[in-house]
CSV table of C-alpha atoms in Angstrom, one decimal:
chain,number,residue,atom,x,y,z
A,1,LYS,CA,10.7,-48.9,-38.4
A,2,PRO,CA,7.2,-47.5,-37.8
A,3,LEU,CA,7.4,-48.8,-34.2
A,4,CYS,CA,10.7,-47.1,-33.8
A,5,CYS,CA,9.3,-43.8,-35.1
A,6,PHE,CA,6.3,-44.1,-32.7
A,7,ALA,CA,8.6,-44.7,-29.8
A,8,GLU,CA,10.7,-41.7,-30.8
A,9,LEU,CA,7.6,-39.5,-31.0
A,10,ARG,CA,6.3,-40.7,-27.7
A,11,GLY,CA,9.7,-40.0,-26.2
A,12,ARG,CA,9.8,-36.4,-27.5
A,13,ILE,CA,6.2,-35.8,-26.2
A,14,ALA,CA,7.1,-37.1,-22.8
A,15,SER,CA,10.3,-35.0,-22.7
A,16,GLU,CA,8.4,-31.8,-23.6
A,17,MET,CA,5.8,-32.5,-20.9
A,18,ILE,CA,8.5,-33.0,-18.3
A,19,SER,CA,10.2,-29.8,-19.4
A,20,ARG,CA,6.9,-27.9,-19.2
A,21,SER,CA,6.3,-29.3,-15.7
A,22,ILE,CA,9.8,-28.3,-14.5
A,23,LEU,CA,9.4,-24.8,-16.0
A,24,ALA,CA,5.9,-24.4,-14.4
A,25,ALA,CA,7.3,-25.5,-11.0
A,26,ALA,CA,10.2,-23.1,-11.4
A,27,LEU,CA,7.9,-20.2,-12.3
A,28,ALA,CA,5.6,-21.0,-9.4
A,29,ALA,CA,8.6,-21.0,-7.0
A,30,SER,CA,9.8,-17.8,-8.5
A,31,ALA,CA,6.4,-16.1,-8.2
A,32,TYR,CA,6.0,-17.3,-4.7
A,33,GLY,CA,9.3,-15.8,-3.8
A,34,ALA,CA,8.4,-12.5,-5.5
A,35,ALA,CA,6.7,-9.9,-3.3
A,36,VAL,CA,5.2,-6.5,-3.4
A,37,PRO,CA,4.3,-4.3,-0.4
A,38,ALA,CA,0.9,-4.9,1.2
A,39,SER,CA,-1.8,-2.3,0.8
A,40,PRO,CA,-1.7,0.5,3.3
A,41,ALA,CA,-5.0,-0.7,4.8
A,42,SER,CA,-3.5,-4.0,5.7
A,43,SER,CA,-3.6,-4.8,9.4
A,44,ALA,CA,-0.8,-7.3,9.1
A,45,PRO,CA,2.3,-6.6,11.3
A,46,SER,CA,5.6,-5.6,9.7
A,47,LEU,CA,7.6,-8.7,8.7
A,48,ALA,CA,10.5,-7.0,6.9
A,49,PRO,CA,13.5,-5.5,8.7
A,50,ALA,CA,13.4,-1.7,9.3
A,51,ALA,CA,15.3,0.4,6.8
A,52,ALA,CA,16.9,3.7,7.6
A,53,GLY,CA,15.1,3.8,11.0
A,54,ARG,CA,11.6,3.3,9.6
A,55,ALA,CA,9.3,0.3,9.5
A,56,VAL,CA,8.7,-1.5,6.2
A,57,SER,CA,5.2,-2.7,5.3
A,58,ALA,CA,4.5,-6.4,5.4
A,59,LEU,CA,5.3,-8.2,2.2
A,60,ARG,CA,2.5,-9.7,0.0
A,61,LEU,CA,3.2,-12.4,-2.5
A,62,LYS,CA,2.2,-12.0,-6.1
A,63,GLY,CA,1.6,-14.2,-9.1
A,64,GLY,CA,2.7,-14.0,-12.7
A,65,GLU,CA,2.3,-15.3,-16.2
A,66,ALA,CA,4.7,-16.9,-18.6
A,67,GLU,CA,4.8,-18.1,-22.2
A,68,ILE,CA,6.1,-21.6,-23.2
A,69,GLY,CA,6.4,-21.8,-27.0
A,70,ASP,CA,3.4,-22.0,-29.3
A,71,ASN,CA,1.8,-19.1,-27.4
A,72,THR,CA,1.0,-21.4,-24.5
A,73,LYS,CA,0.6,-19.4,-21.3
A,74,ILE,CA,0.9,-20.6,-17.7
A,75,SER,CA,-0.6,-18.5,-15.0
A,76,VAL,CA,0.9,-18.6,-11.5
A,77,PHE,CA,-1.6,-17.4,-8.9
A,78,SER,CA,-0.8,-15.5,-5.8
A,79,LYS,CA,-0.9,-16.9,-2.3
A,80,LYS,CA,-2.3,-13.8,-0.7
A,81,ASP,CA,-4.6,-15.9,1.4
A,82,ARG,CA,-1.7,-17.1,3.4
A,83,LEU,CA,-1.3,-13.5,4.8
A,84,SER,CA,-5.1,-12.9,5.4
A,85,MET,CA,-6.7,-12.3,8.7
A,86,THR,CA,-8.2,-15.5,10.0
A,87,LEU,CA,-10.7,-15.9,12.8
A,88,SER,CA,-8.0,-17.3,15.0
A,89,ASP,CA,-5.8,-14.2,14.3
A,90,PHE,CA,-8.8,-12.0,14.9
A,91,MET,CA,-9.5,-13.5,18.3
A,92,ARG,CA,-5.8,-13.6,19.2
A,93,ASP,CA,-5.5,-9.9,18.4
A,94,ARG,CA,-8.3,-9.1,20.9
A,95,CYS,CA,-6.4,-11.0,23.6
A,96,ILE,CA,-3.2,-9.1,22.8
A,97,ASP,CA,-5.1,-5.8,23.1
A,98,LYS,CA,-6.4,-6.9,26.5
A,99,PRO,CA,-3.6,-9.1,28.0
A,100,GLU,CA,-5.1,-9.0,31.5
A,101,ASP,CA,-8.7,-9.7,30.4
A,102,LYS,CA,-9.7,-13.3,31.4
A,103,ASP,CA,-12.9,-13.0,29.5
A,104,ALA,CA,-11.1,-12.3,26.2
A,105,ARG,CA,-9.0,-15.4,26.7
A,106,GLU,CA,-12.1,-17.5,27.4
A,107,MET,CA,-13.9,-16.1,24.4
A,108,GLU,CA,-11.0,-17.0,22.2
A,109,CYS,CA,-11.3,-20.6,23.4
A,110,ILE,CA,-15.1,-20.6,22.8
A,111,MET,CA,-14.7,-19.3,19.3
A,112,ASN,CA,-12.0,-21.9,18.6
A,113,GLY,CA,-14.6,-24.5,19.6
A,114,VAL,CA,-17.3,-22.9,17.5
A,115,GLN,CA,-15.1,-22.7,14.3
A,116,ALA,CA,-13.9,-26.3,14.8
A,117,ALA,CA,-17.5,-27.5,15.0
A,118,CYS,CA,-18.5,-25.5,12.0
A,119,ARG,CA,-15.6,-26.8,9.9
A,120,LEU,CA,-16.7,-30.4,10.7
A,121,ILE,CA,-20.4,-29.7,10.0
A,122,ALA,CA,-19.5,-27.9,6.7
A,123,ASP,CA,-17.6,-31.1,5.7
A,124,MET,CA,-20.5,-33.3,6.6
A,125,VAL,CA,-23.1,-31.2,4.8
A,126,GLY,CA,-20.8,-31.1,1.7
A,127,LYS,CA,-20.5,-34.9,1.7
A,128,ALA,CA,-24.1,-35.8,2.9
A,129,GLY,CA,-25.2,-37.0,-0.5
A,130,ILE,CA,-22.3,-39.4,-1.1
A,131,GLN,CA,-21.9,-40.7,2.5
A,132,ASP,CA,-25.5,-41.7,3.2
A,133,MET,CA,-26.1,-38.8,5.6
A,134,THR,CA,-29.4,-37.6,4.0
A,135,GLY,CA,-32.9,-38.5,5.1
A,136,LEU,CA,-34.5,-39.2,8.4
A,137,ALA,CA,-32.6,-40.7,11.3
A,138,GLY,CA,-35.4,-43.0,12.3
A,139,THR,CA,-35.3,-41.8,15.9
A,140,GLY,CA,-38.7,-40.2,15.9
A,141,GLU,CA,-39.5,-36.6,16.7
A,142,ASN,CA,-37.4,-34.2,18.8
A,143,ILE,CA,-38.8,-31.9,21.6
A,144,GLN,CA,-40.1,-29.6,18.9
A,145,GLY,CA,-42.3,-32.3,17.4
A,146,GLU,CA,-40.1,-32.4,14.3
A,147,GLU,CA,-38.7,-35.5,12.6
A,148,GLN,CA,-34.9,-35.6,13.1
A,149,LYS,CA,-32.7,-35.9,10.1
A,150,LYS,CA,-29.4,-37.8,10.3
A,151,LEU,CA,-27.4,-34.6,10.1
A,152,ASP,CA,-29.5,-33.0,12.9
A,153,ILE,CA,-28.2,-35.6,15.3
A,154,LEU,CA,-24.6,-35.6,13.9
A,155,SER,CA,-24.4,-31.8,13.9
A,156,ASN,CA,-25.8,-31.7,17.5
A,157,ASP,CA,-23.2,-34.2,18.7
A,158,VAL,CA,-20.3,-32.2,17.0
A,159,PHE,CA,-21.4,-28.9,18.5
A,160,LYS,CA,-21.8,-30.3,22.0
A,161,ASP,CA,-18.5,-32.0,21.8
A,162,LYS,CA,-16.4,-29.1,20.6
A,163,LEU,CA,-18.0,-26.6,23.0
A,164,ALA,CA,-17.7,-28.9,26.0
A,165,LYS,CA,-14.0,-29.4,25.3
A,166,THR,CA,-13.3,-25.6,25.5
A,167,GLY,CA,-13.4,-25.8,29.3
A,168,CYS,CA,-15.5,-22.7,29.4
A,169,MET,CA,-19.0,-24.0,29.4
A,170,ALA,CA,-21.4,-24.4,32.4
A,171,TYR,CA,-24.5,-25.3,30.3
A,172,LEU,CA,-25.4,-26.2,26.7
A,173,GLY,CA,-28.9,-25.7,25.4
A,174,SER,CA,-29.7,-27.2,22.0
A,175,GLU,CA,-32.8,-27.4,19.8
A,176,GLU,CA,-32.2,-31.2,19.6
A,177,GLU,CA,-32.1,-31.7,23.4
A,178,ASP,CA,-35.1,-31.9,25.7
A,179,GLU,CA,-33.3,-30.3,28.5
A,180,ALA,CA,-30.1,-28.2,28.9
A,181,ILE,CA,-26.9,-30.1,29.5
A,182,HIS,CA,-24.7,-29.3,32.6
A,183,ILE,CA,-21.0,-29.4,32.1
A,184,ALA,CA,-19.2,-30.2,35.3
A,185,GLY,CA,-15.7,-31.3,36.4
A,186,LYS,CA,-12.5,-30.2,34.8
A,187,HIS,CA,-14.3,-29.1,31.6
A,188,GLY,CA,-16.8,-26.9,33.5
A,189,GLY,CA,-16.8,-23.1,33.1
A,190,ASP,CA,-18.9,-20.1,33.5
A,191,TYR,CA,-20.5,-19.7,30.1
A,192,VAL,CA,-23.8,-20.8,28.5
A,193,ALA,CA,-24.1,-21.7,24.8
A,194,VAL,CA,-27.5,-22.1,23.2
A,195,PHE,CA,-27.7,-23.3,19.6
A,196,ASP,CA,-29.6,-24.7,16.7
A,197,PRO,CA,-26.9,-27.1,15.3
A,198,LEU,CA,-28.5,-27.4,11.8
A,199,ASP,CA,-31.2,-24.8,11.0
A,200,GLY,CA,-33.2,-25.6,7.8
A,201,SER,CA,-32.2,-29.3,7.8
A,202,SER,CA,-35.3,-30.1,5.8
A,203,ASN,CA,-33.4,-28.6,2.9
A,204,ILE,CA,-30.5,-31.0,3.2
A,205,ASP,CA,-31.8,-33.6,0.7
A,206,ALA,CA,-32.2,-30.9,-1.9
A,207,ALA,CA,-28.7,-29.5,-1.3
A,208,ILE,CA,-30.1,-26.0,-0.4
A,209,SER,CA,-28.3,-23.8,2.1
A,210,VAL,CA,-28.5,-24.7,5.8
A,211,GLY,CA,-26.7,-23.3,8.8
A,212,THR,CA,-25.9,-23.3,12.5
A,213,ILE,CA,-27.1,-20.5,14.9
A,214,PHE,CA,-25.5,-19.9,18.3
A,215,GLY,CA,-25.6,-17.5,21.2
A,216,ILE,CA,-23.2,-17.2,24.2
A,217,TYR,CA,-23.8,-15.6,27.6
A,218,LYS,CA,-22.5,-15.8,31.2
A,219,SER,CA,-24.0,-18.2,33.7
A,220,ASN,CA,-22.8,-16.1,36.6
A,221,GLY,CA,-22.5,-19.1,38.8
A,222,SER,CA,-26.2,-20.1,38.4
A,223,LYS,CA,-27.1,-23.4,40.1
A,224,GLY,CA,-29.5,-24.2,37.2
A,225,PHE,CA,-29.8,-23.4,33.5
A,226,PRO,CA,-30.0,-19.6,33.5
A,227,LEU,CA,-32.9,-18.2,31.5
A,228,VAL,CA,-31.8,-14.6,30.6
A,229,LYS,CA,-32.8,-12.0,28.1
A,230,GLY,CA,-31.0,-11.8,24.8
A,231,GLU,CA,-29.5,-8.4,25.8
A,232,LYS,CA,-27.2,-10.4,28.1
A,233,GLN,CA,-25.5,-12.2,25.2
A,234,VAL,CA,-21.8,-11.6,25.0
A,235,ALA,CA,-21.5,-13.2,21.5
A,236,ALA,CA,-23.7,-14.6,18.8
A,237,GLY,CA,-23.4,-15.8,15.3
A,238,TYR,CA,-24.3,-18.2,12.6
A,239,CYS,CA,-22.5,-20.3,10.1
A,240,MET,CA,-24.1,-20.7,6.6
A,241,TYR,CA,-23.2,-23.9,4.6
A,242,SER,CA,-23.8,-23.1,1.0
A,243,THR,CA,-21.6,-22.5,-2.1
A,244,CYS,CA,-19.1,-21.5,0.6
A,245,SER,CA,-19.3,-21.6,4.3
A,246,ILE,CA,-19.5,-18.2,6.0
A,247,LEU,CA,-19.3,-17.6,9.8
A,248,MET,CA,-20.9,-14.3,10.8
A,249,VAL,CA,-19.9,-13.3,14.4
A,250,SER,CA,-20.7,-10.5,16.8
A,251,LEU,CA,-18.8,-10.1,20.0
A,252,GLY,CA,-20.8,-7.0,21.0
A,253,ASP,CA,-18.8,-4.5,19.0
A,254,GLY,CA,-20.0,-5.0,15.4
A,255,VAL,CA,-20.4,-7.8,13.0
A,256,ASN,CA,-17.6,-9.6,11.1
A,257,GLY,CA,-17.9,-12.4,8.5
A,258,PHE,CA,-15.3,-15.1,7.9
A,259,THR,CA,-15.3,-17.5,4.9
A,260,LEU,CA,-13.9,-21.0,5.2
A,261,ASP,CA,-10.8,-21.6,3.1
A,262,SER,CA,-10.7,-25.4,2.8
A,263,SER,CA,-7.1,-25.3,1.6
A,264,LEU,CA,-6.1,-23.7,4.9
A,265,GLY,CA,-8.7,-25.2,7.2
A,266,GLU,CA,-9.3,-21.7,8.5
A,267,PHE,CA,-12.1,-19.1,8.4
A,268,VAL,CA,-10.7,-16.0,6.7
A,269,LEU,CA,-12.0,-12.5,7.2
A,270,THR,CA,-14.0,-11.5,4.1
A,271,HIS,CA,-16.8,-9.3,5.5
A,272,PRO,CA,-15.3,-6.8,8.0
A,273,ASN,CA,-17.6,-4.5,10.0
A,274,VAL,CA,-20.8,-5.5,8.3
A,275,LYS,CA,-23.5,-2.7,8.1
A,276,MET,CA,-27.1,-3.5,7.1
A,277,PRO,CA,-28.7,-1.0,4.7
A,278,LYS,CA,-31.3,1.1,6.5
A,279,ARG,CA,-33.8,0.0,3.9
A,280,GLY,CA,-34.0,-2.8,1.3
A,281,LYS,CA,-36.6,-3.9,-1.2
A,282,ILE,CA,-36.9,-7.6,-0.3
A,283,TYR,CA,-39.2,-9.3,2.1
A,284,SER,CA,-38.6,-12.8,3.3
A,285,THR,CA,-41.4,-15.0,4.8
A,286,ASN,CA,-43.4,-18.1,4.3
A,287,GLN,CA,-46.2,-16.4,2.4
A,288,GLY,CA,-48.2,-19.6,2.3
A,289,ASN,CA,-49.3,-18.7,5.8
A,290,LEU,CA,-50.8,-15.4,4.6
A,291,PRO,CA,-54.5,-16.4,5.1
A,292,GLN,CA,-53.7,-17.1,8.8
A,293,TRP,CA,-52.2,-13.7,9.5
A,294,SER,CA,-53.8,-10.5,10.7
A,295,ASN,CA,-55.4,-8.0,8.3
A,296,GLY,CA,-52.6,-5.5,9.2
A,297,ILE,CA,-49.9,-7.8,7.9
A,298,ARG,CA,-51.8,-8.7,4.8
A,299,GLU,CA,-52.2,-5.0,4.1
A,300,TYR,CA,-48.5,-4.4,4.6
A,301,PHE,CA,-47.7,-7.0,1.9
A,302,ASP,CA,-50.3,-5.5,-0.5
A,303,THR,CA,-48.8,-2.1,0.1
A,304,VAL,CA,-45.1,-2.8,-0.4
A,305,THR,CA,-45.5,-5.2,-3.3
A,306,ASN,CA,-47.4,-2.6,-5.2
A,307,GLY,CA,-44.8,0.1,-4.6
A,308,LYS,CA,-47.1,2.1,-2.3
A,309,GLY,CA,-45.0,1.9,0.8
A,310,GLU,CA,-42.8,4.6,2.3
A,311,SER,CA,-39.9,3.9,0.0
A,312,GLY,CA,-42.0,3.9,-3.2
A,313,GLN,CA,-40.2,0.8,-4.4
A,314,LYS,CA,-41.9,-2.5,-5.3
A,315,TYR,CA,-40.8,-5.2,-2.9
A,316,SER,CA,-40.0,-8.7,-4.0
A,317,LEU,CA,-40.4,-12.0,-2.2
A,318,ARG,CA,-37.2,-14.1,-1.5
A,319,TYR,CA,-37.6,-17.1,0.7
A,320,ILE,CA,-35.3,-20.1,1.2
A,321,GLY,CA,-36.9,-21.7,4.2
A,322,SER,CA,-33.7,-21.7,6.2
A,323,MET,CA,-33.5,-18.7,8.6
A,324,VAL,CA,-29.7,-18.6,8.2
A,325,GLY,CA,-29.9,-18.3,4.5
A,326,ASP,CA,-32.7,-15.8,4.5
A,327,MET,CA,-31.1,-13.7,7.3
A,328,HIS,CA,-27.7,-13.7,5.6
A,329,ARG,CA,-29.2,-12.2,2.5
A,330,THR,CA,-31.1,-9.6,4.6
A,331,LEU,CA,-28.0,-8.7,6.6
A,332,LEU,CA,-26.0,-8.0,3.4
A,333,TYR,CA,-28.8,-6.6,1.1
A,334,GLY,CA,-31.3,-5.1,3.5
A,335,GLY,CA,-35.0,-5.8,3.7
A,336,ILE,CA,-37.1,-7.6,6.3
A,337,PHE,CA,-37.4,-11.2,7.4
A,338,MET,CA,-40.5,-12.2,9.4
A,339,TYR,CA,-42.3,-15.1,11.0
A,340,PRO,CA,-45.5,-13.7,12.6
A,341,ALA,CA,-47.7,-15.5,15.0
A,342,ASP,CA,-50.8,-17.1,13.6
A,343,ASN,CA,-53.7,-19.3,14.5
A,344,LYS,CA,-51.6,-22.4,14.6
A,345,ASN,CA,-48.5,-20.9,16.3
A,346,LYS,CA,-50.0,-18.3,18.7
A,347,ASP,CA,-46.6,-17.6,20.3
A,348,GLY,CA,-44.8,-17.6,17.0
A,349,LYS,CA,-42.7,-20.3,15.4
A,350,LEU,CA,-39.0,-19.5,15.9
A,351,ARG,CA,-37.3,-20.3,19.2
A,352,LEU,CA,-36.3,-17.3,21.3
A,353,LEU,CA,-33.0,-18.4,22.9
A,354,TYR,CA,-31.2,-20.1,20.1
A,355,GLU,CA,-32.7,-18.6,16.9
A,356,ALA,CA,-34.4,-15.2,17.5
A,357,ASN,CA,-31.9,-13.8,20.1
A,358,PRO,CA,-28.7,-14.5,18.3
A,359,MET,CA,-30.1,-13.2,15.0
A,360,ALA,CA,-31.4,-10.1,16.8
A,361,MET,CA,-28.0,-9.4,18.3
A,362,LEU,CA,-26.4,-9.7,14.8
A,363,ALA,CA,-29.1,-7.4,13.3
A,364,GLU,CA,-28.8,-4.7,15.9
A,365,GLN,CA,-25.0,-4.8,15.9
A,366,ALA,CA,-25.1,-4.2,12.1
A,367,GLY,CA,-27.5,-1.3,12.5
A,368,GLY,CA,-30.8,-3.2,12.0
A,369,LYS,CA,-33.8,-4.0,14.3
A,370,ALA,CA,-35.6,-7.0,15.7
A,371,SER,CA,-39.0,-7.0,17.2
A,372,THR,CA,-41.7,-9.4,18.3
A,373,GLY,CA,-44.3,-6.9,17.1
A,374,THR,CA,-44.8,-5.6,20.6
A,375,GLU,CA,-41.2,-5.3,22.0
A,376,ASP,CA,-37.6,-5.7,21.1
A,377,VAL,CA,-36.7,-9.4,20.7
A,378,MET,CA,-33.7,-9.2,23.1
A,379,LYS,CA,-35.9,-7.7,25.9
A,380,VAL,CA,-38.2,-10.8,26.1
A,381,ALA,CA,-37.8,-12.7,29.3
A,382,PRO,CA,-37.6,-16.5,28.5
A,383,ARG,CA,-39.7,-18.9,30.6
A,384,LYS,CA,-38.1,-22.1,29.3
A,385,LEU,CA,-35.4,-23.4,27.0
A,386,HIS,CA,-37.6,-23.9,23.9
A,387,ASP,CA,-39.8,-20.7,24.1
A,388,ARG,CA,-41.0,-19.4,20.8
A,389,VAL,CA,-41.6,-15.8,19.6
A,390,PRO,CA,-42.9,-14.1,16.5
A,391,ILE,CA,-40.2,-12.0,14.8
A,392,TYR,CA,-39.8,-9.1,12.5
A,393,ILE,CA,-36.1,-8.5,11.8
A,394,GLY,CA,-34.0,-6.6,9.2
A,395,SER,CA,-33.3,-3.1,8.1
A,396,SER,CA,-34.3,-0.5,10.7
A,397,GLU,CA,-36.7,1.5,8.4
A,398,ASP,CA,-38.3,-1.6,7.0
A,399,VAL,CA,-39.0,-3.0,10.5
A,400,ASP,CA,-40.4,0.3,11.7
A,401,GLU,CA,-42.7,0.5,8.7
A,402,CYS,CA,-43.9,-3.1,9.0
A,403,LEU,CA,-44.7,-2.7,12.7
A,404,LYS,CA,-47.1,0.2,11.9
A,405,TYR,CA,-49.2,-2.4,10.1
A,406,VAL,CA,-48.7,-5.2,12.6
A,407,ASN,CA,-50.0,-3.1,15.4
A,408,LYS,CA,-52.8,-1.5,13.3
A,409,LYS,CA,-56.1,-1.6,15.1
């Protein structure tokens, strides 16, 4: 009899669990079918039939909540993300606005290649610790004199592959390659992509944010790798791989940020029309190099950290050691990021073509500034693929104030 009672009890529990599951599924289906009008600011096209001669706003799905006995509540969440603006939608809209513009179509292909590469790299970074992708690759140093990590090589291969397959590239220039790569044949095009496939890769083993930086410009039929100023860029951006993966992009008319939704496999618009504050209260730099810097720069730090600068606020140091992570914070919160020249790096540390120029374009498009200390970063004429420059970049008022000390006699 005890066995019989146990079997009966187990049956009742199983039956109740099945009933709850069926009810939850029904509620989910019901909530998914329920809809409310989208907000007036939505840029989504009208999906509903016109009523009485006027257009009806696009519908947006909503969630709900239900009780199942014993005050147990089940929440059914919305699927609003299914109607959000993705990077693919964003680029397609630009093509629709300019149906005869060949450049717009090619840029759509290029950005499809960029986001495909960034999705793959985001996945590799997220799984690095469990798939033996941390540590050194054992291939020695790259052209920069830096030991290559496994993910440096993998990320470089991914970015080269996805960009080459767009059919729009004439040349690819990478931090991990000694020389630029020429794309010929059926996949050849008229654009140049320069990139750092995995900036801050020394942080990988500690699971700290890293990123990809890229710049795009026209080759204009050049017979060799074209070395042009950053002001000739037609697009630039970075993808930060952290608690989430965020792709910040400028196509020359502002800055927009897209966050990777892994459930969709799409980058969704989350930071439209980013504007950098004119002034912040954070400076970002490797202050361990302070003894090697000029007296003017040291005076600047002493001034702002004591609240004696132009803003009267005490500045705080925030430094990750990944330019992407530090610039992302600066772009959103304001402040200044810098890597001055010093006795060891007389021409600066950061690479002009695929680090300084893309970040300078983003900063300026968001209302900020970028300088080498003597001229605008994007006005510097490169001499070779891996040229380096000092950089002071961030909020316009912070950069202007800092330069007064940098250039102090």
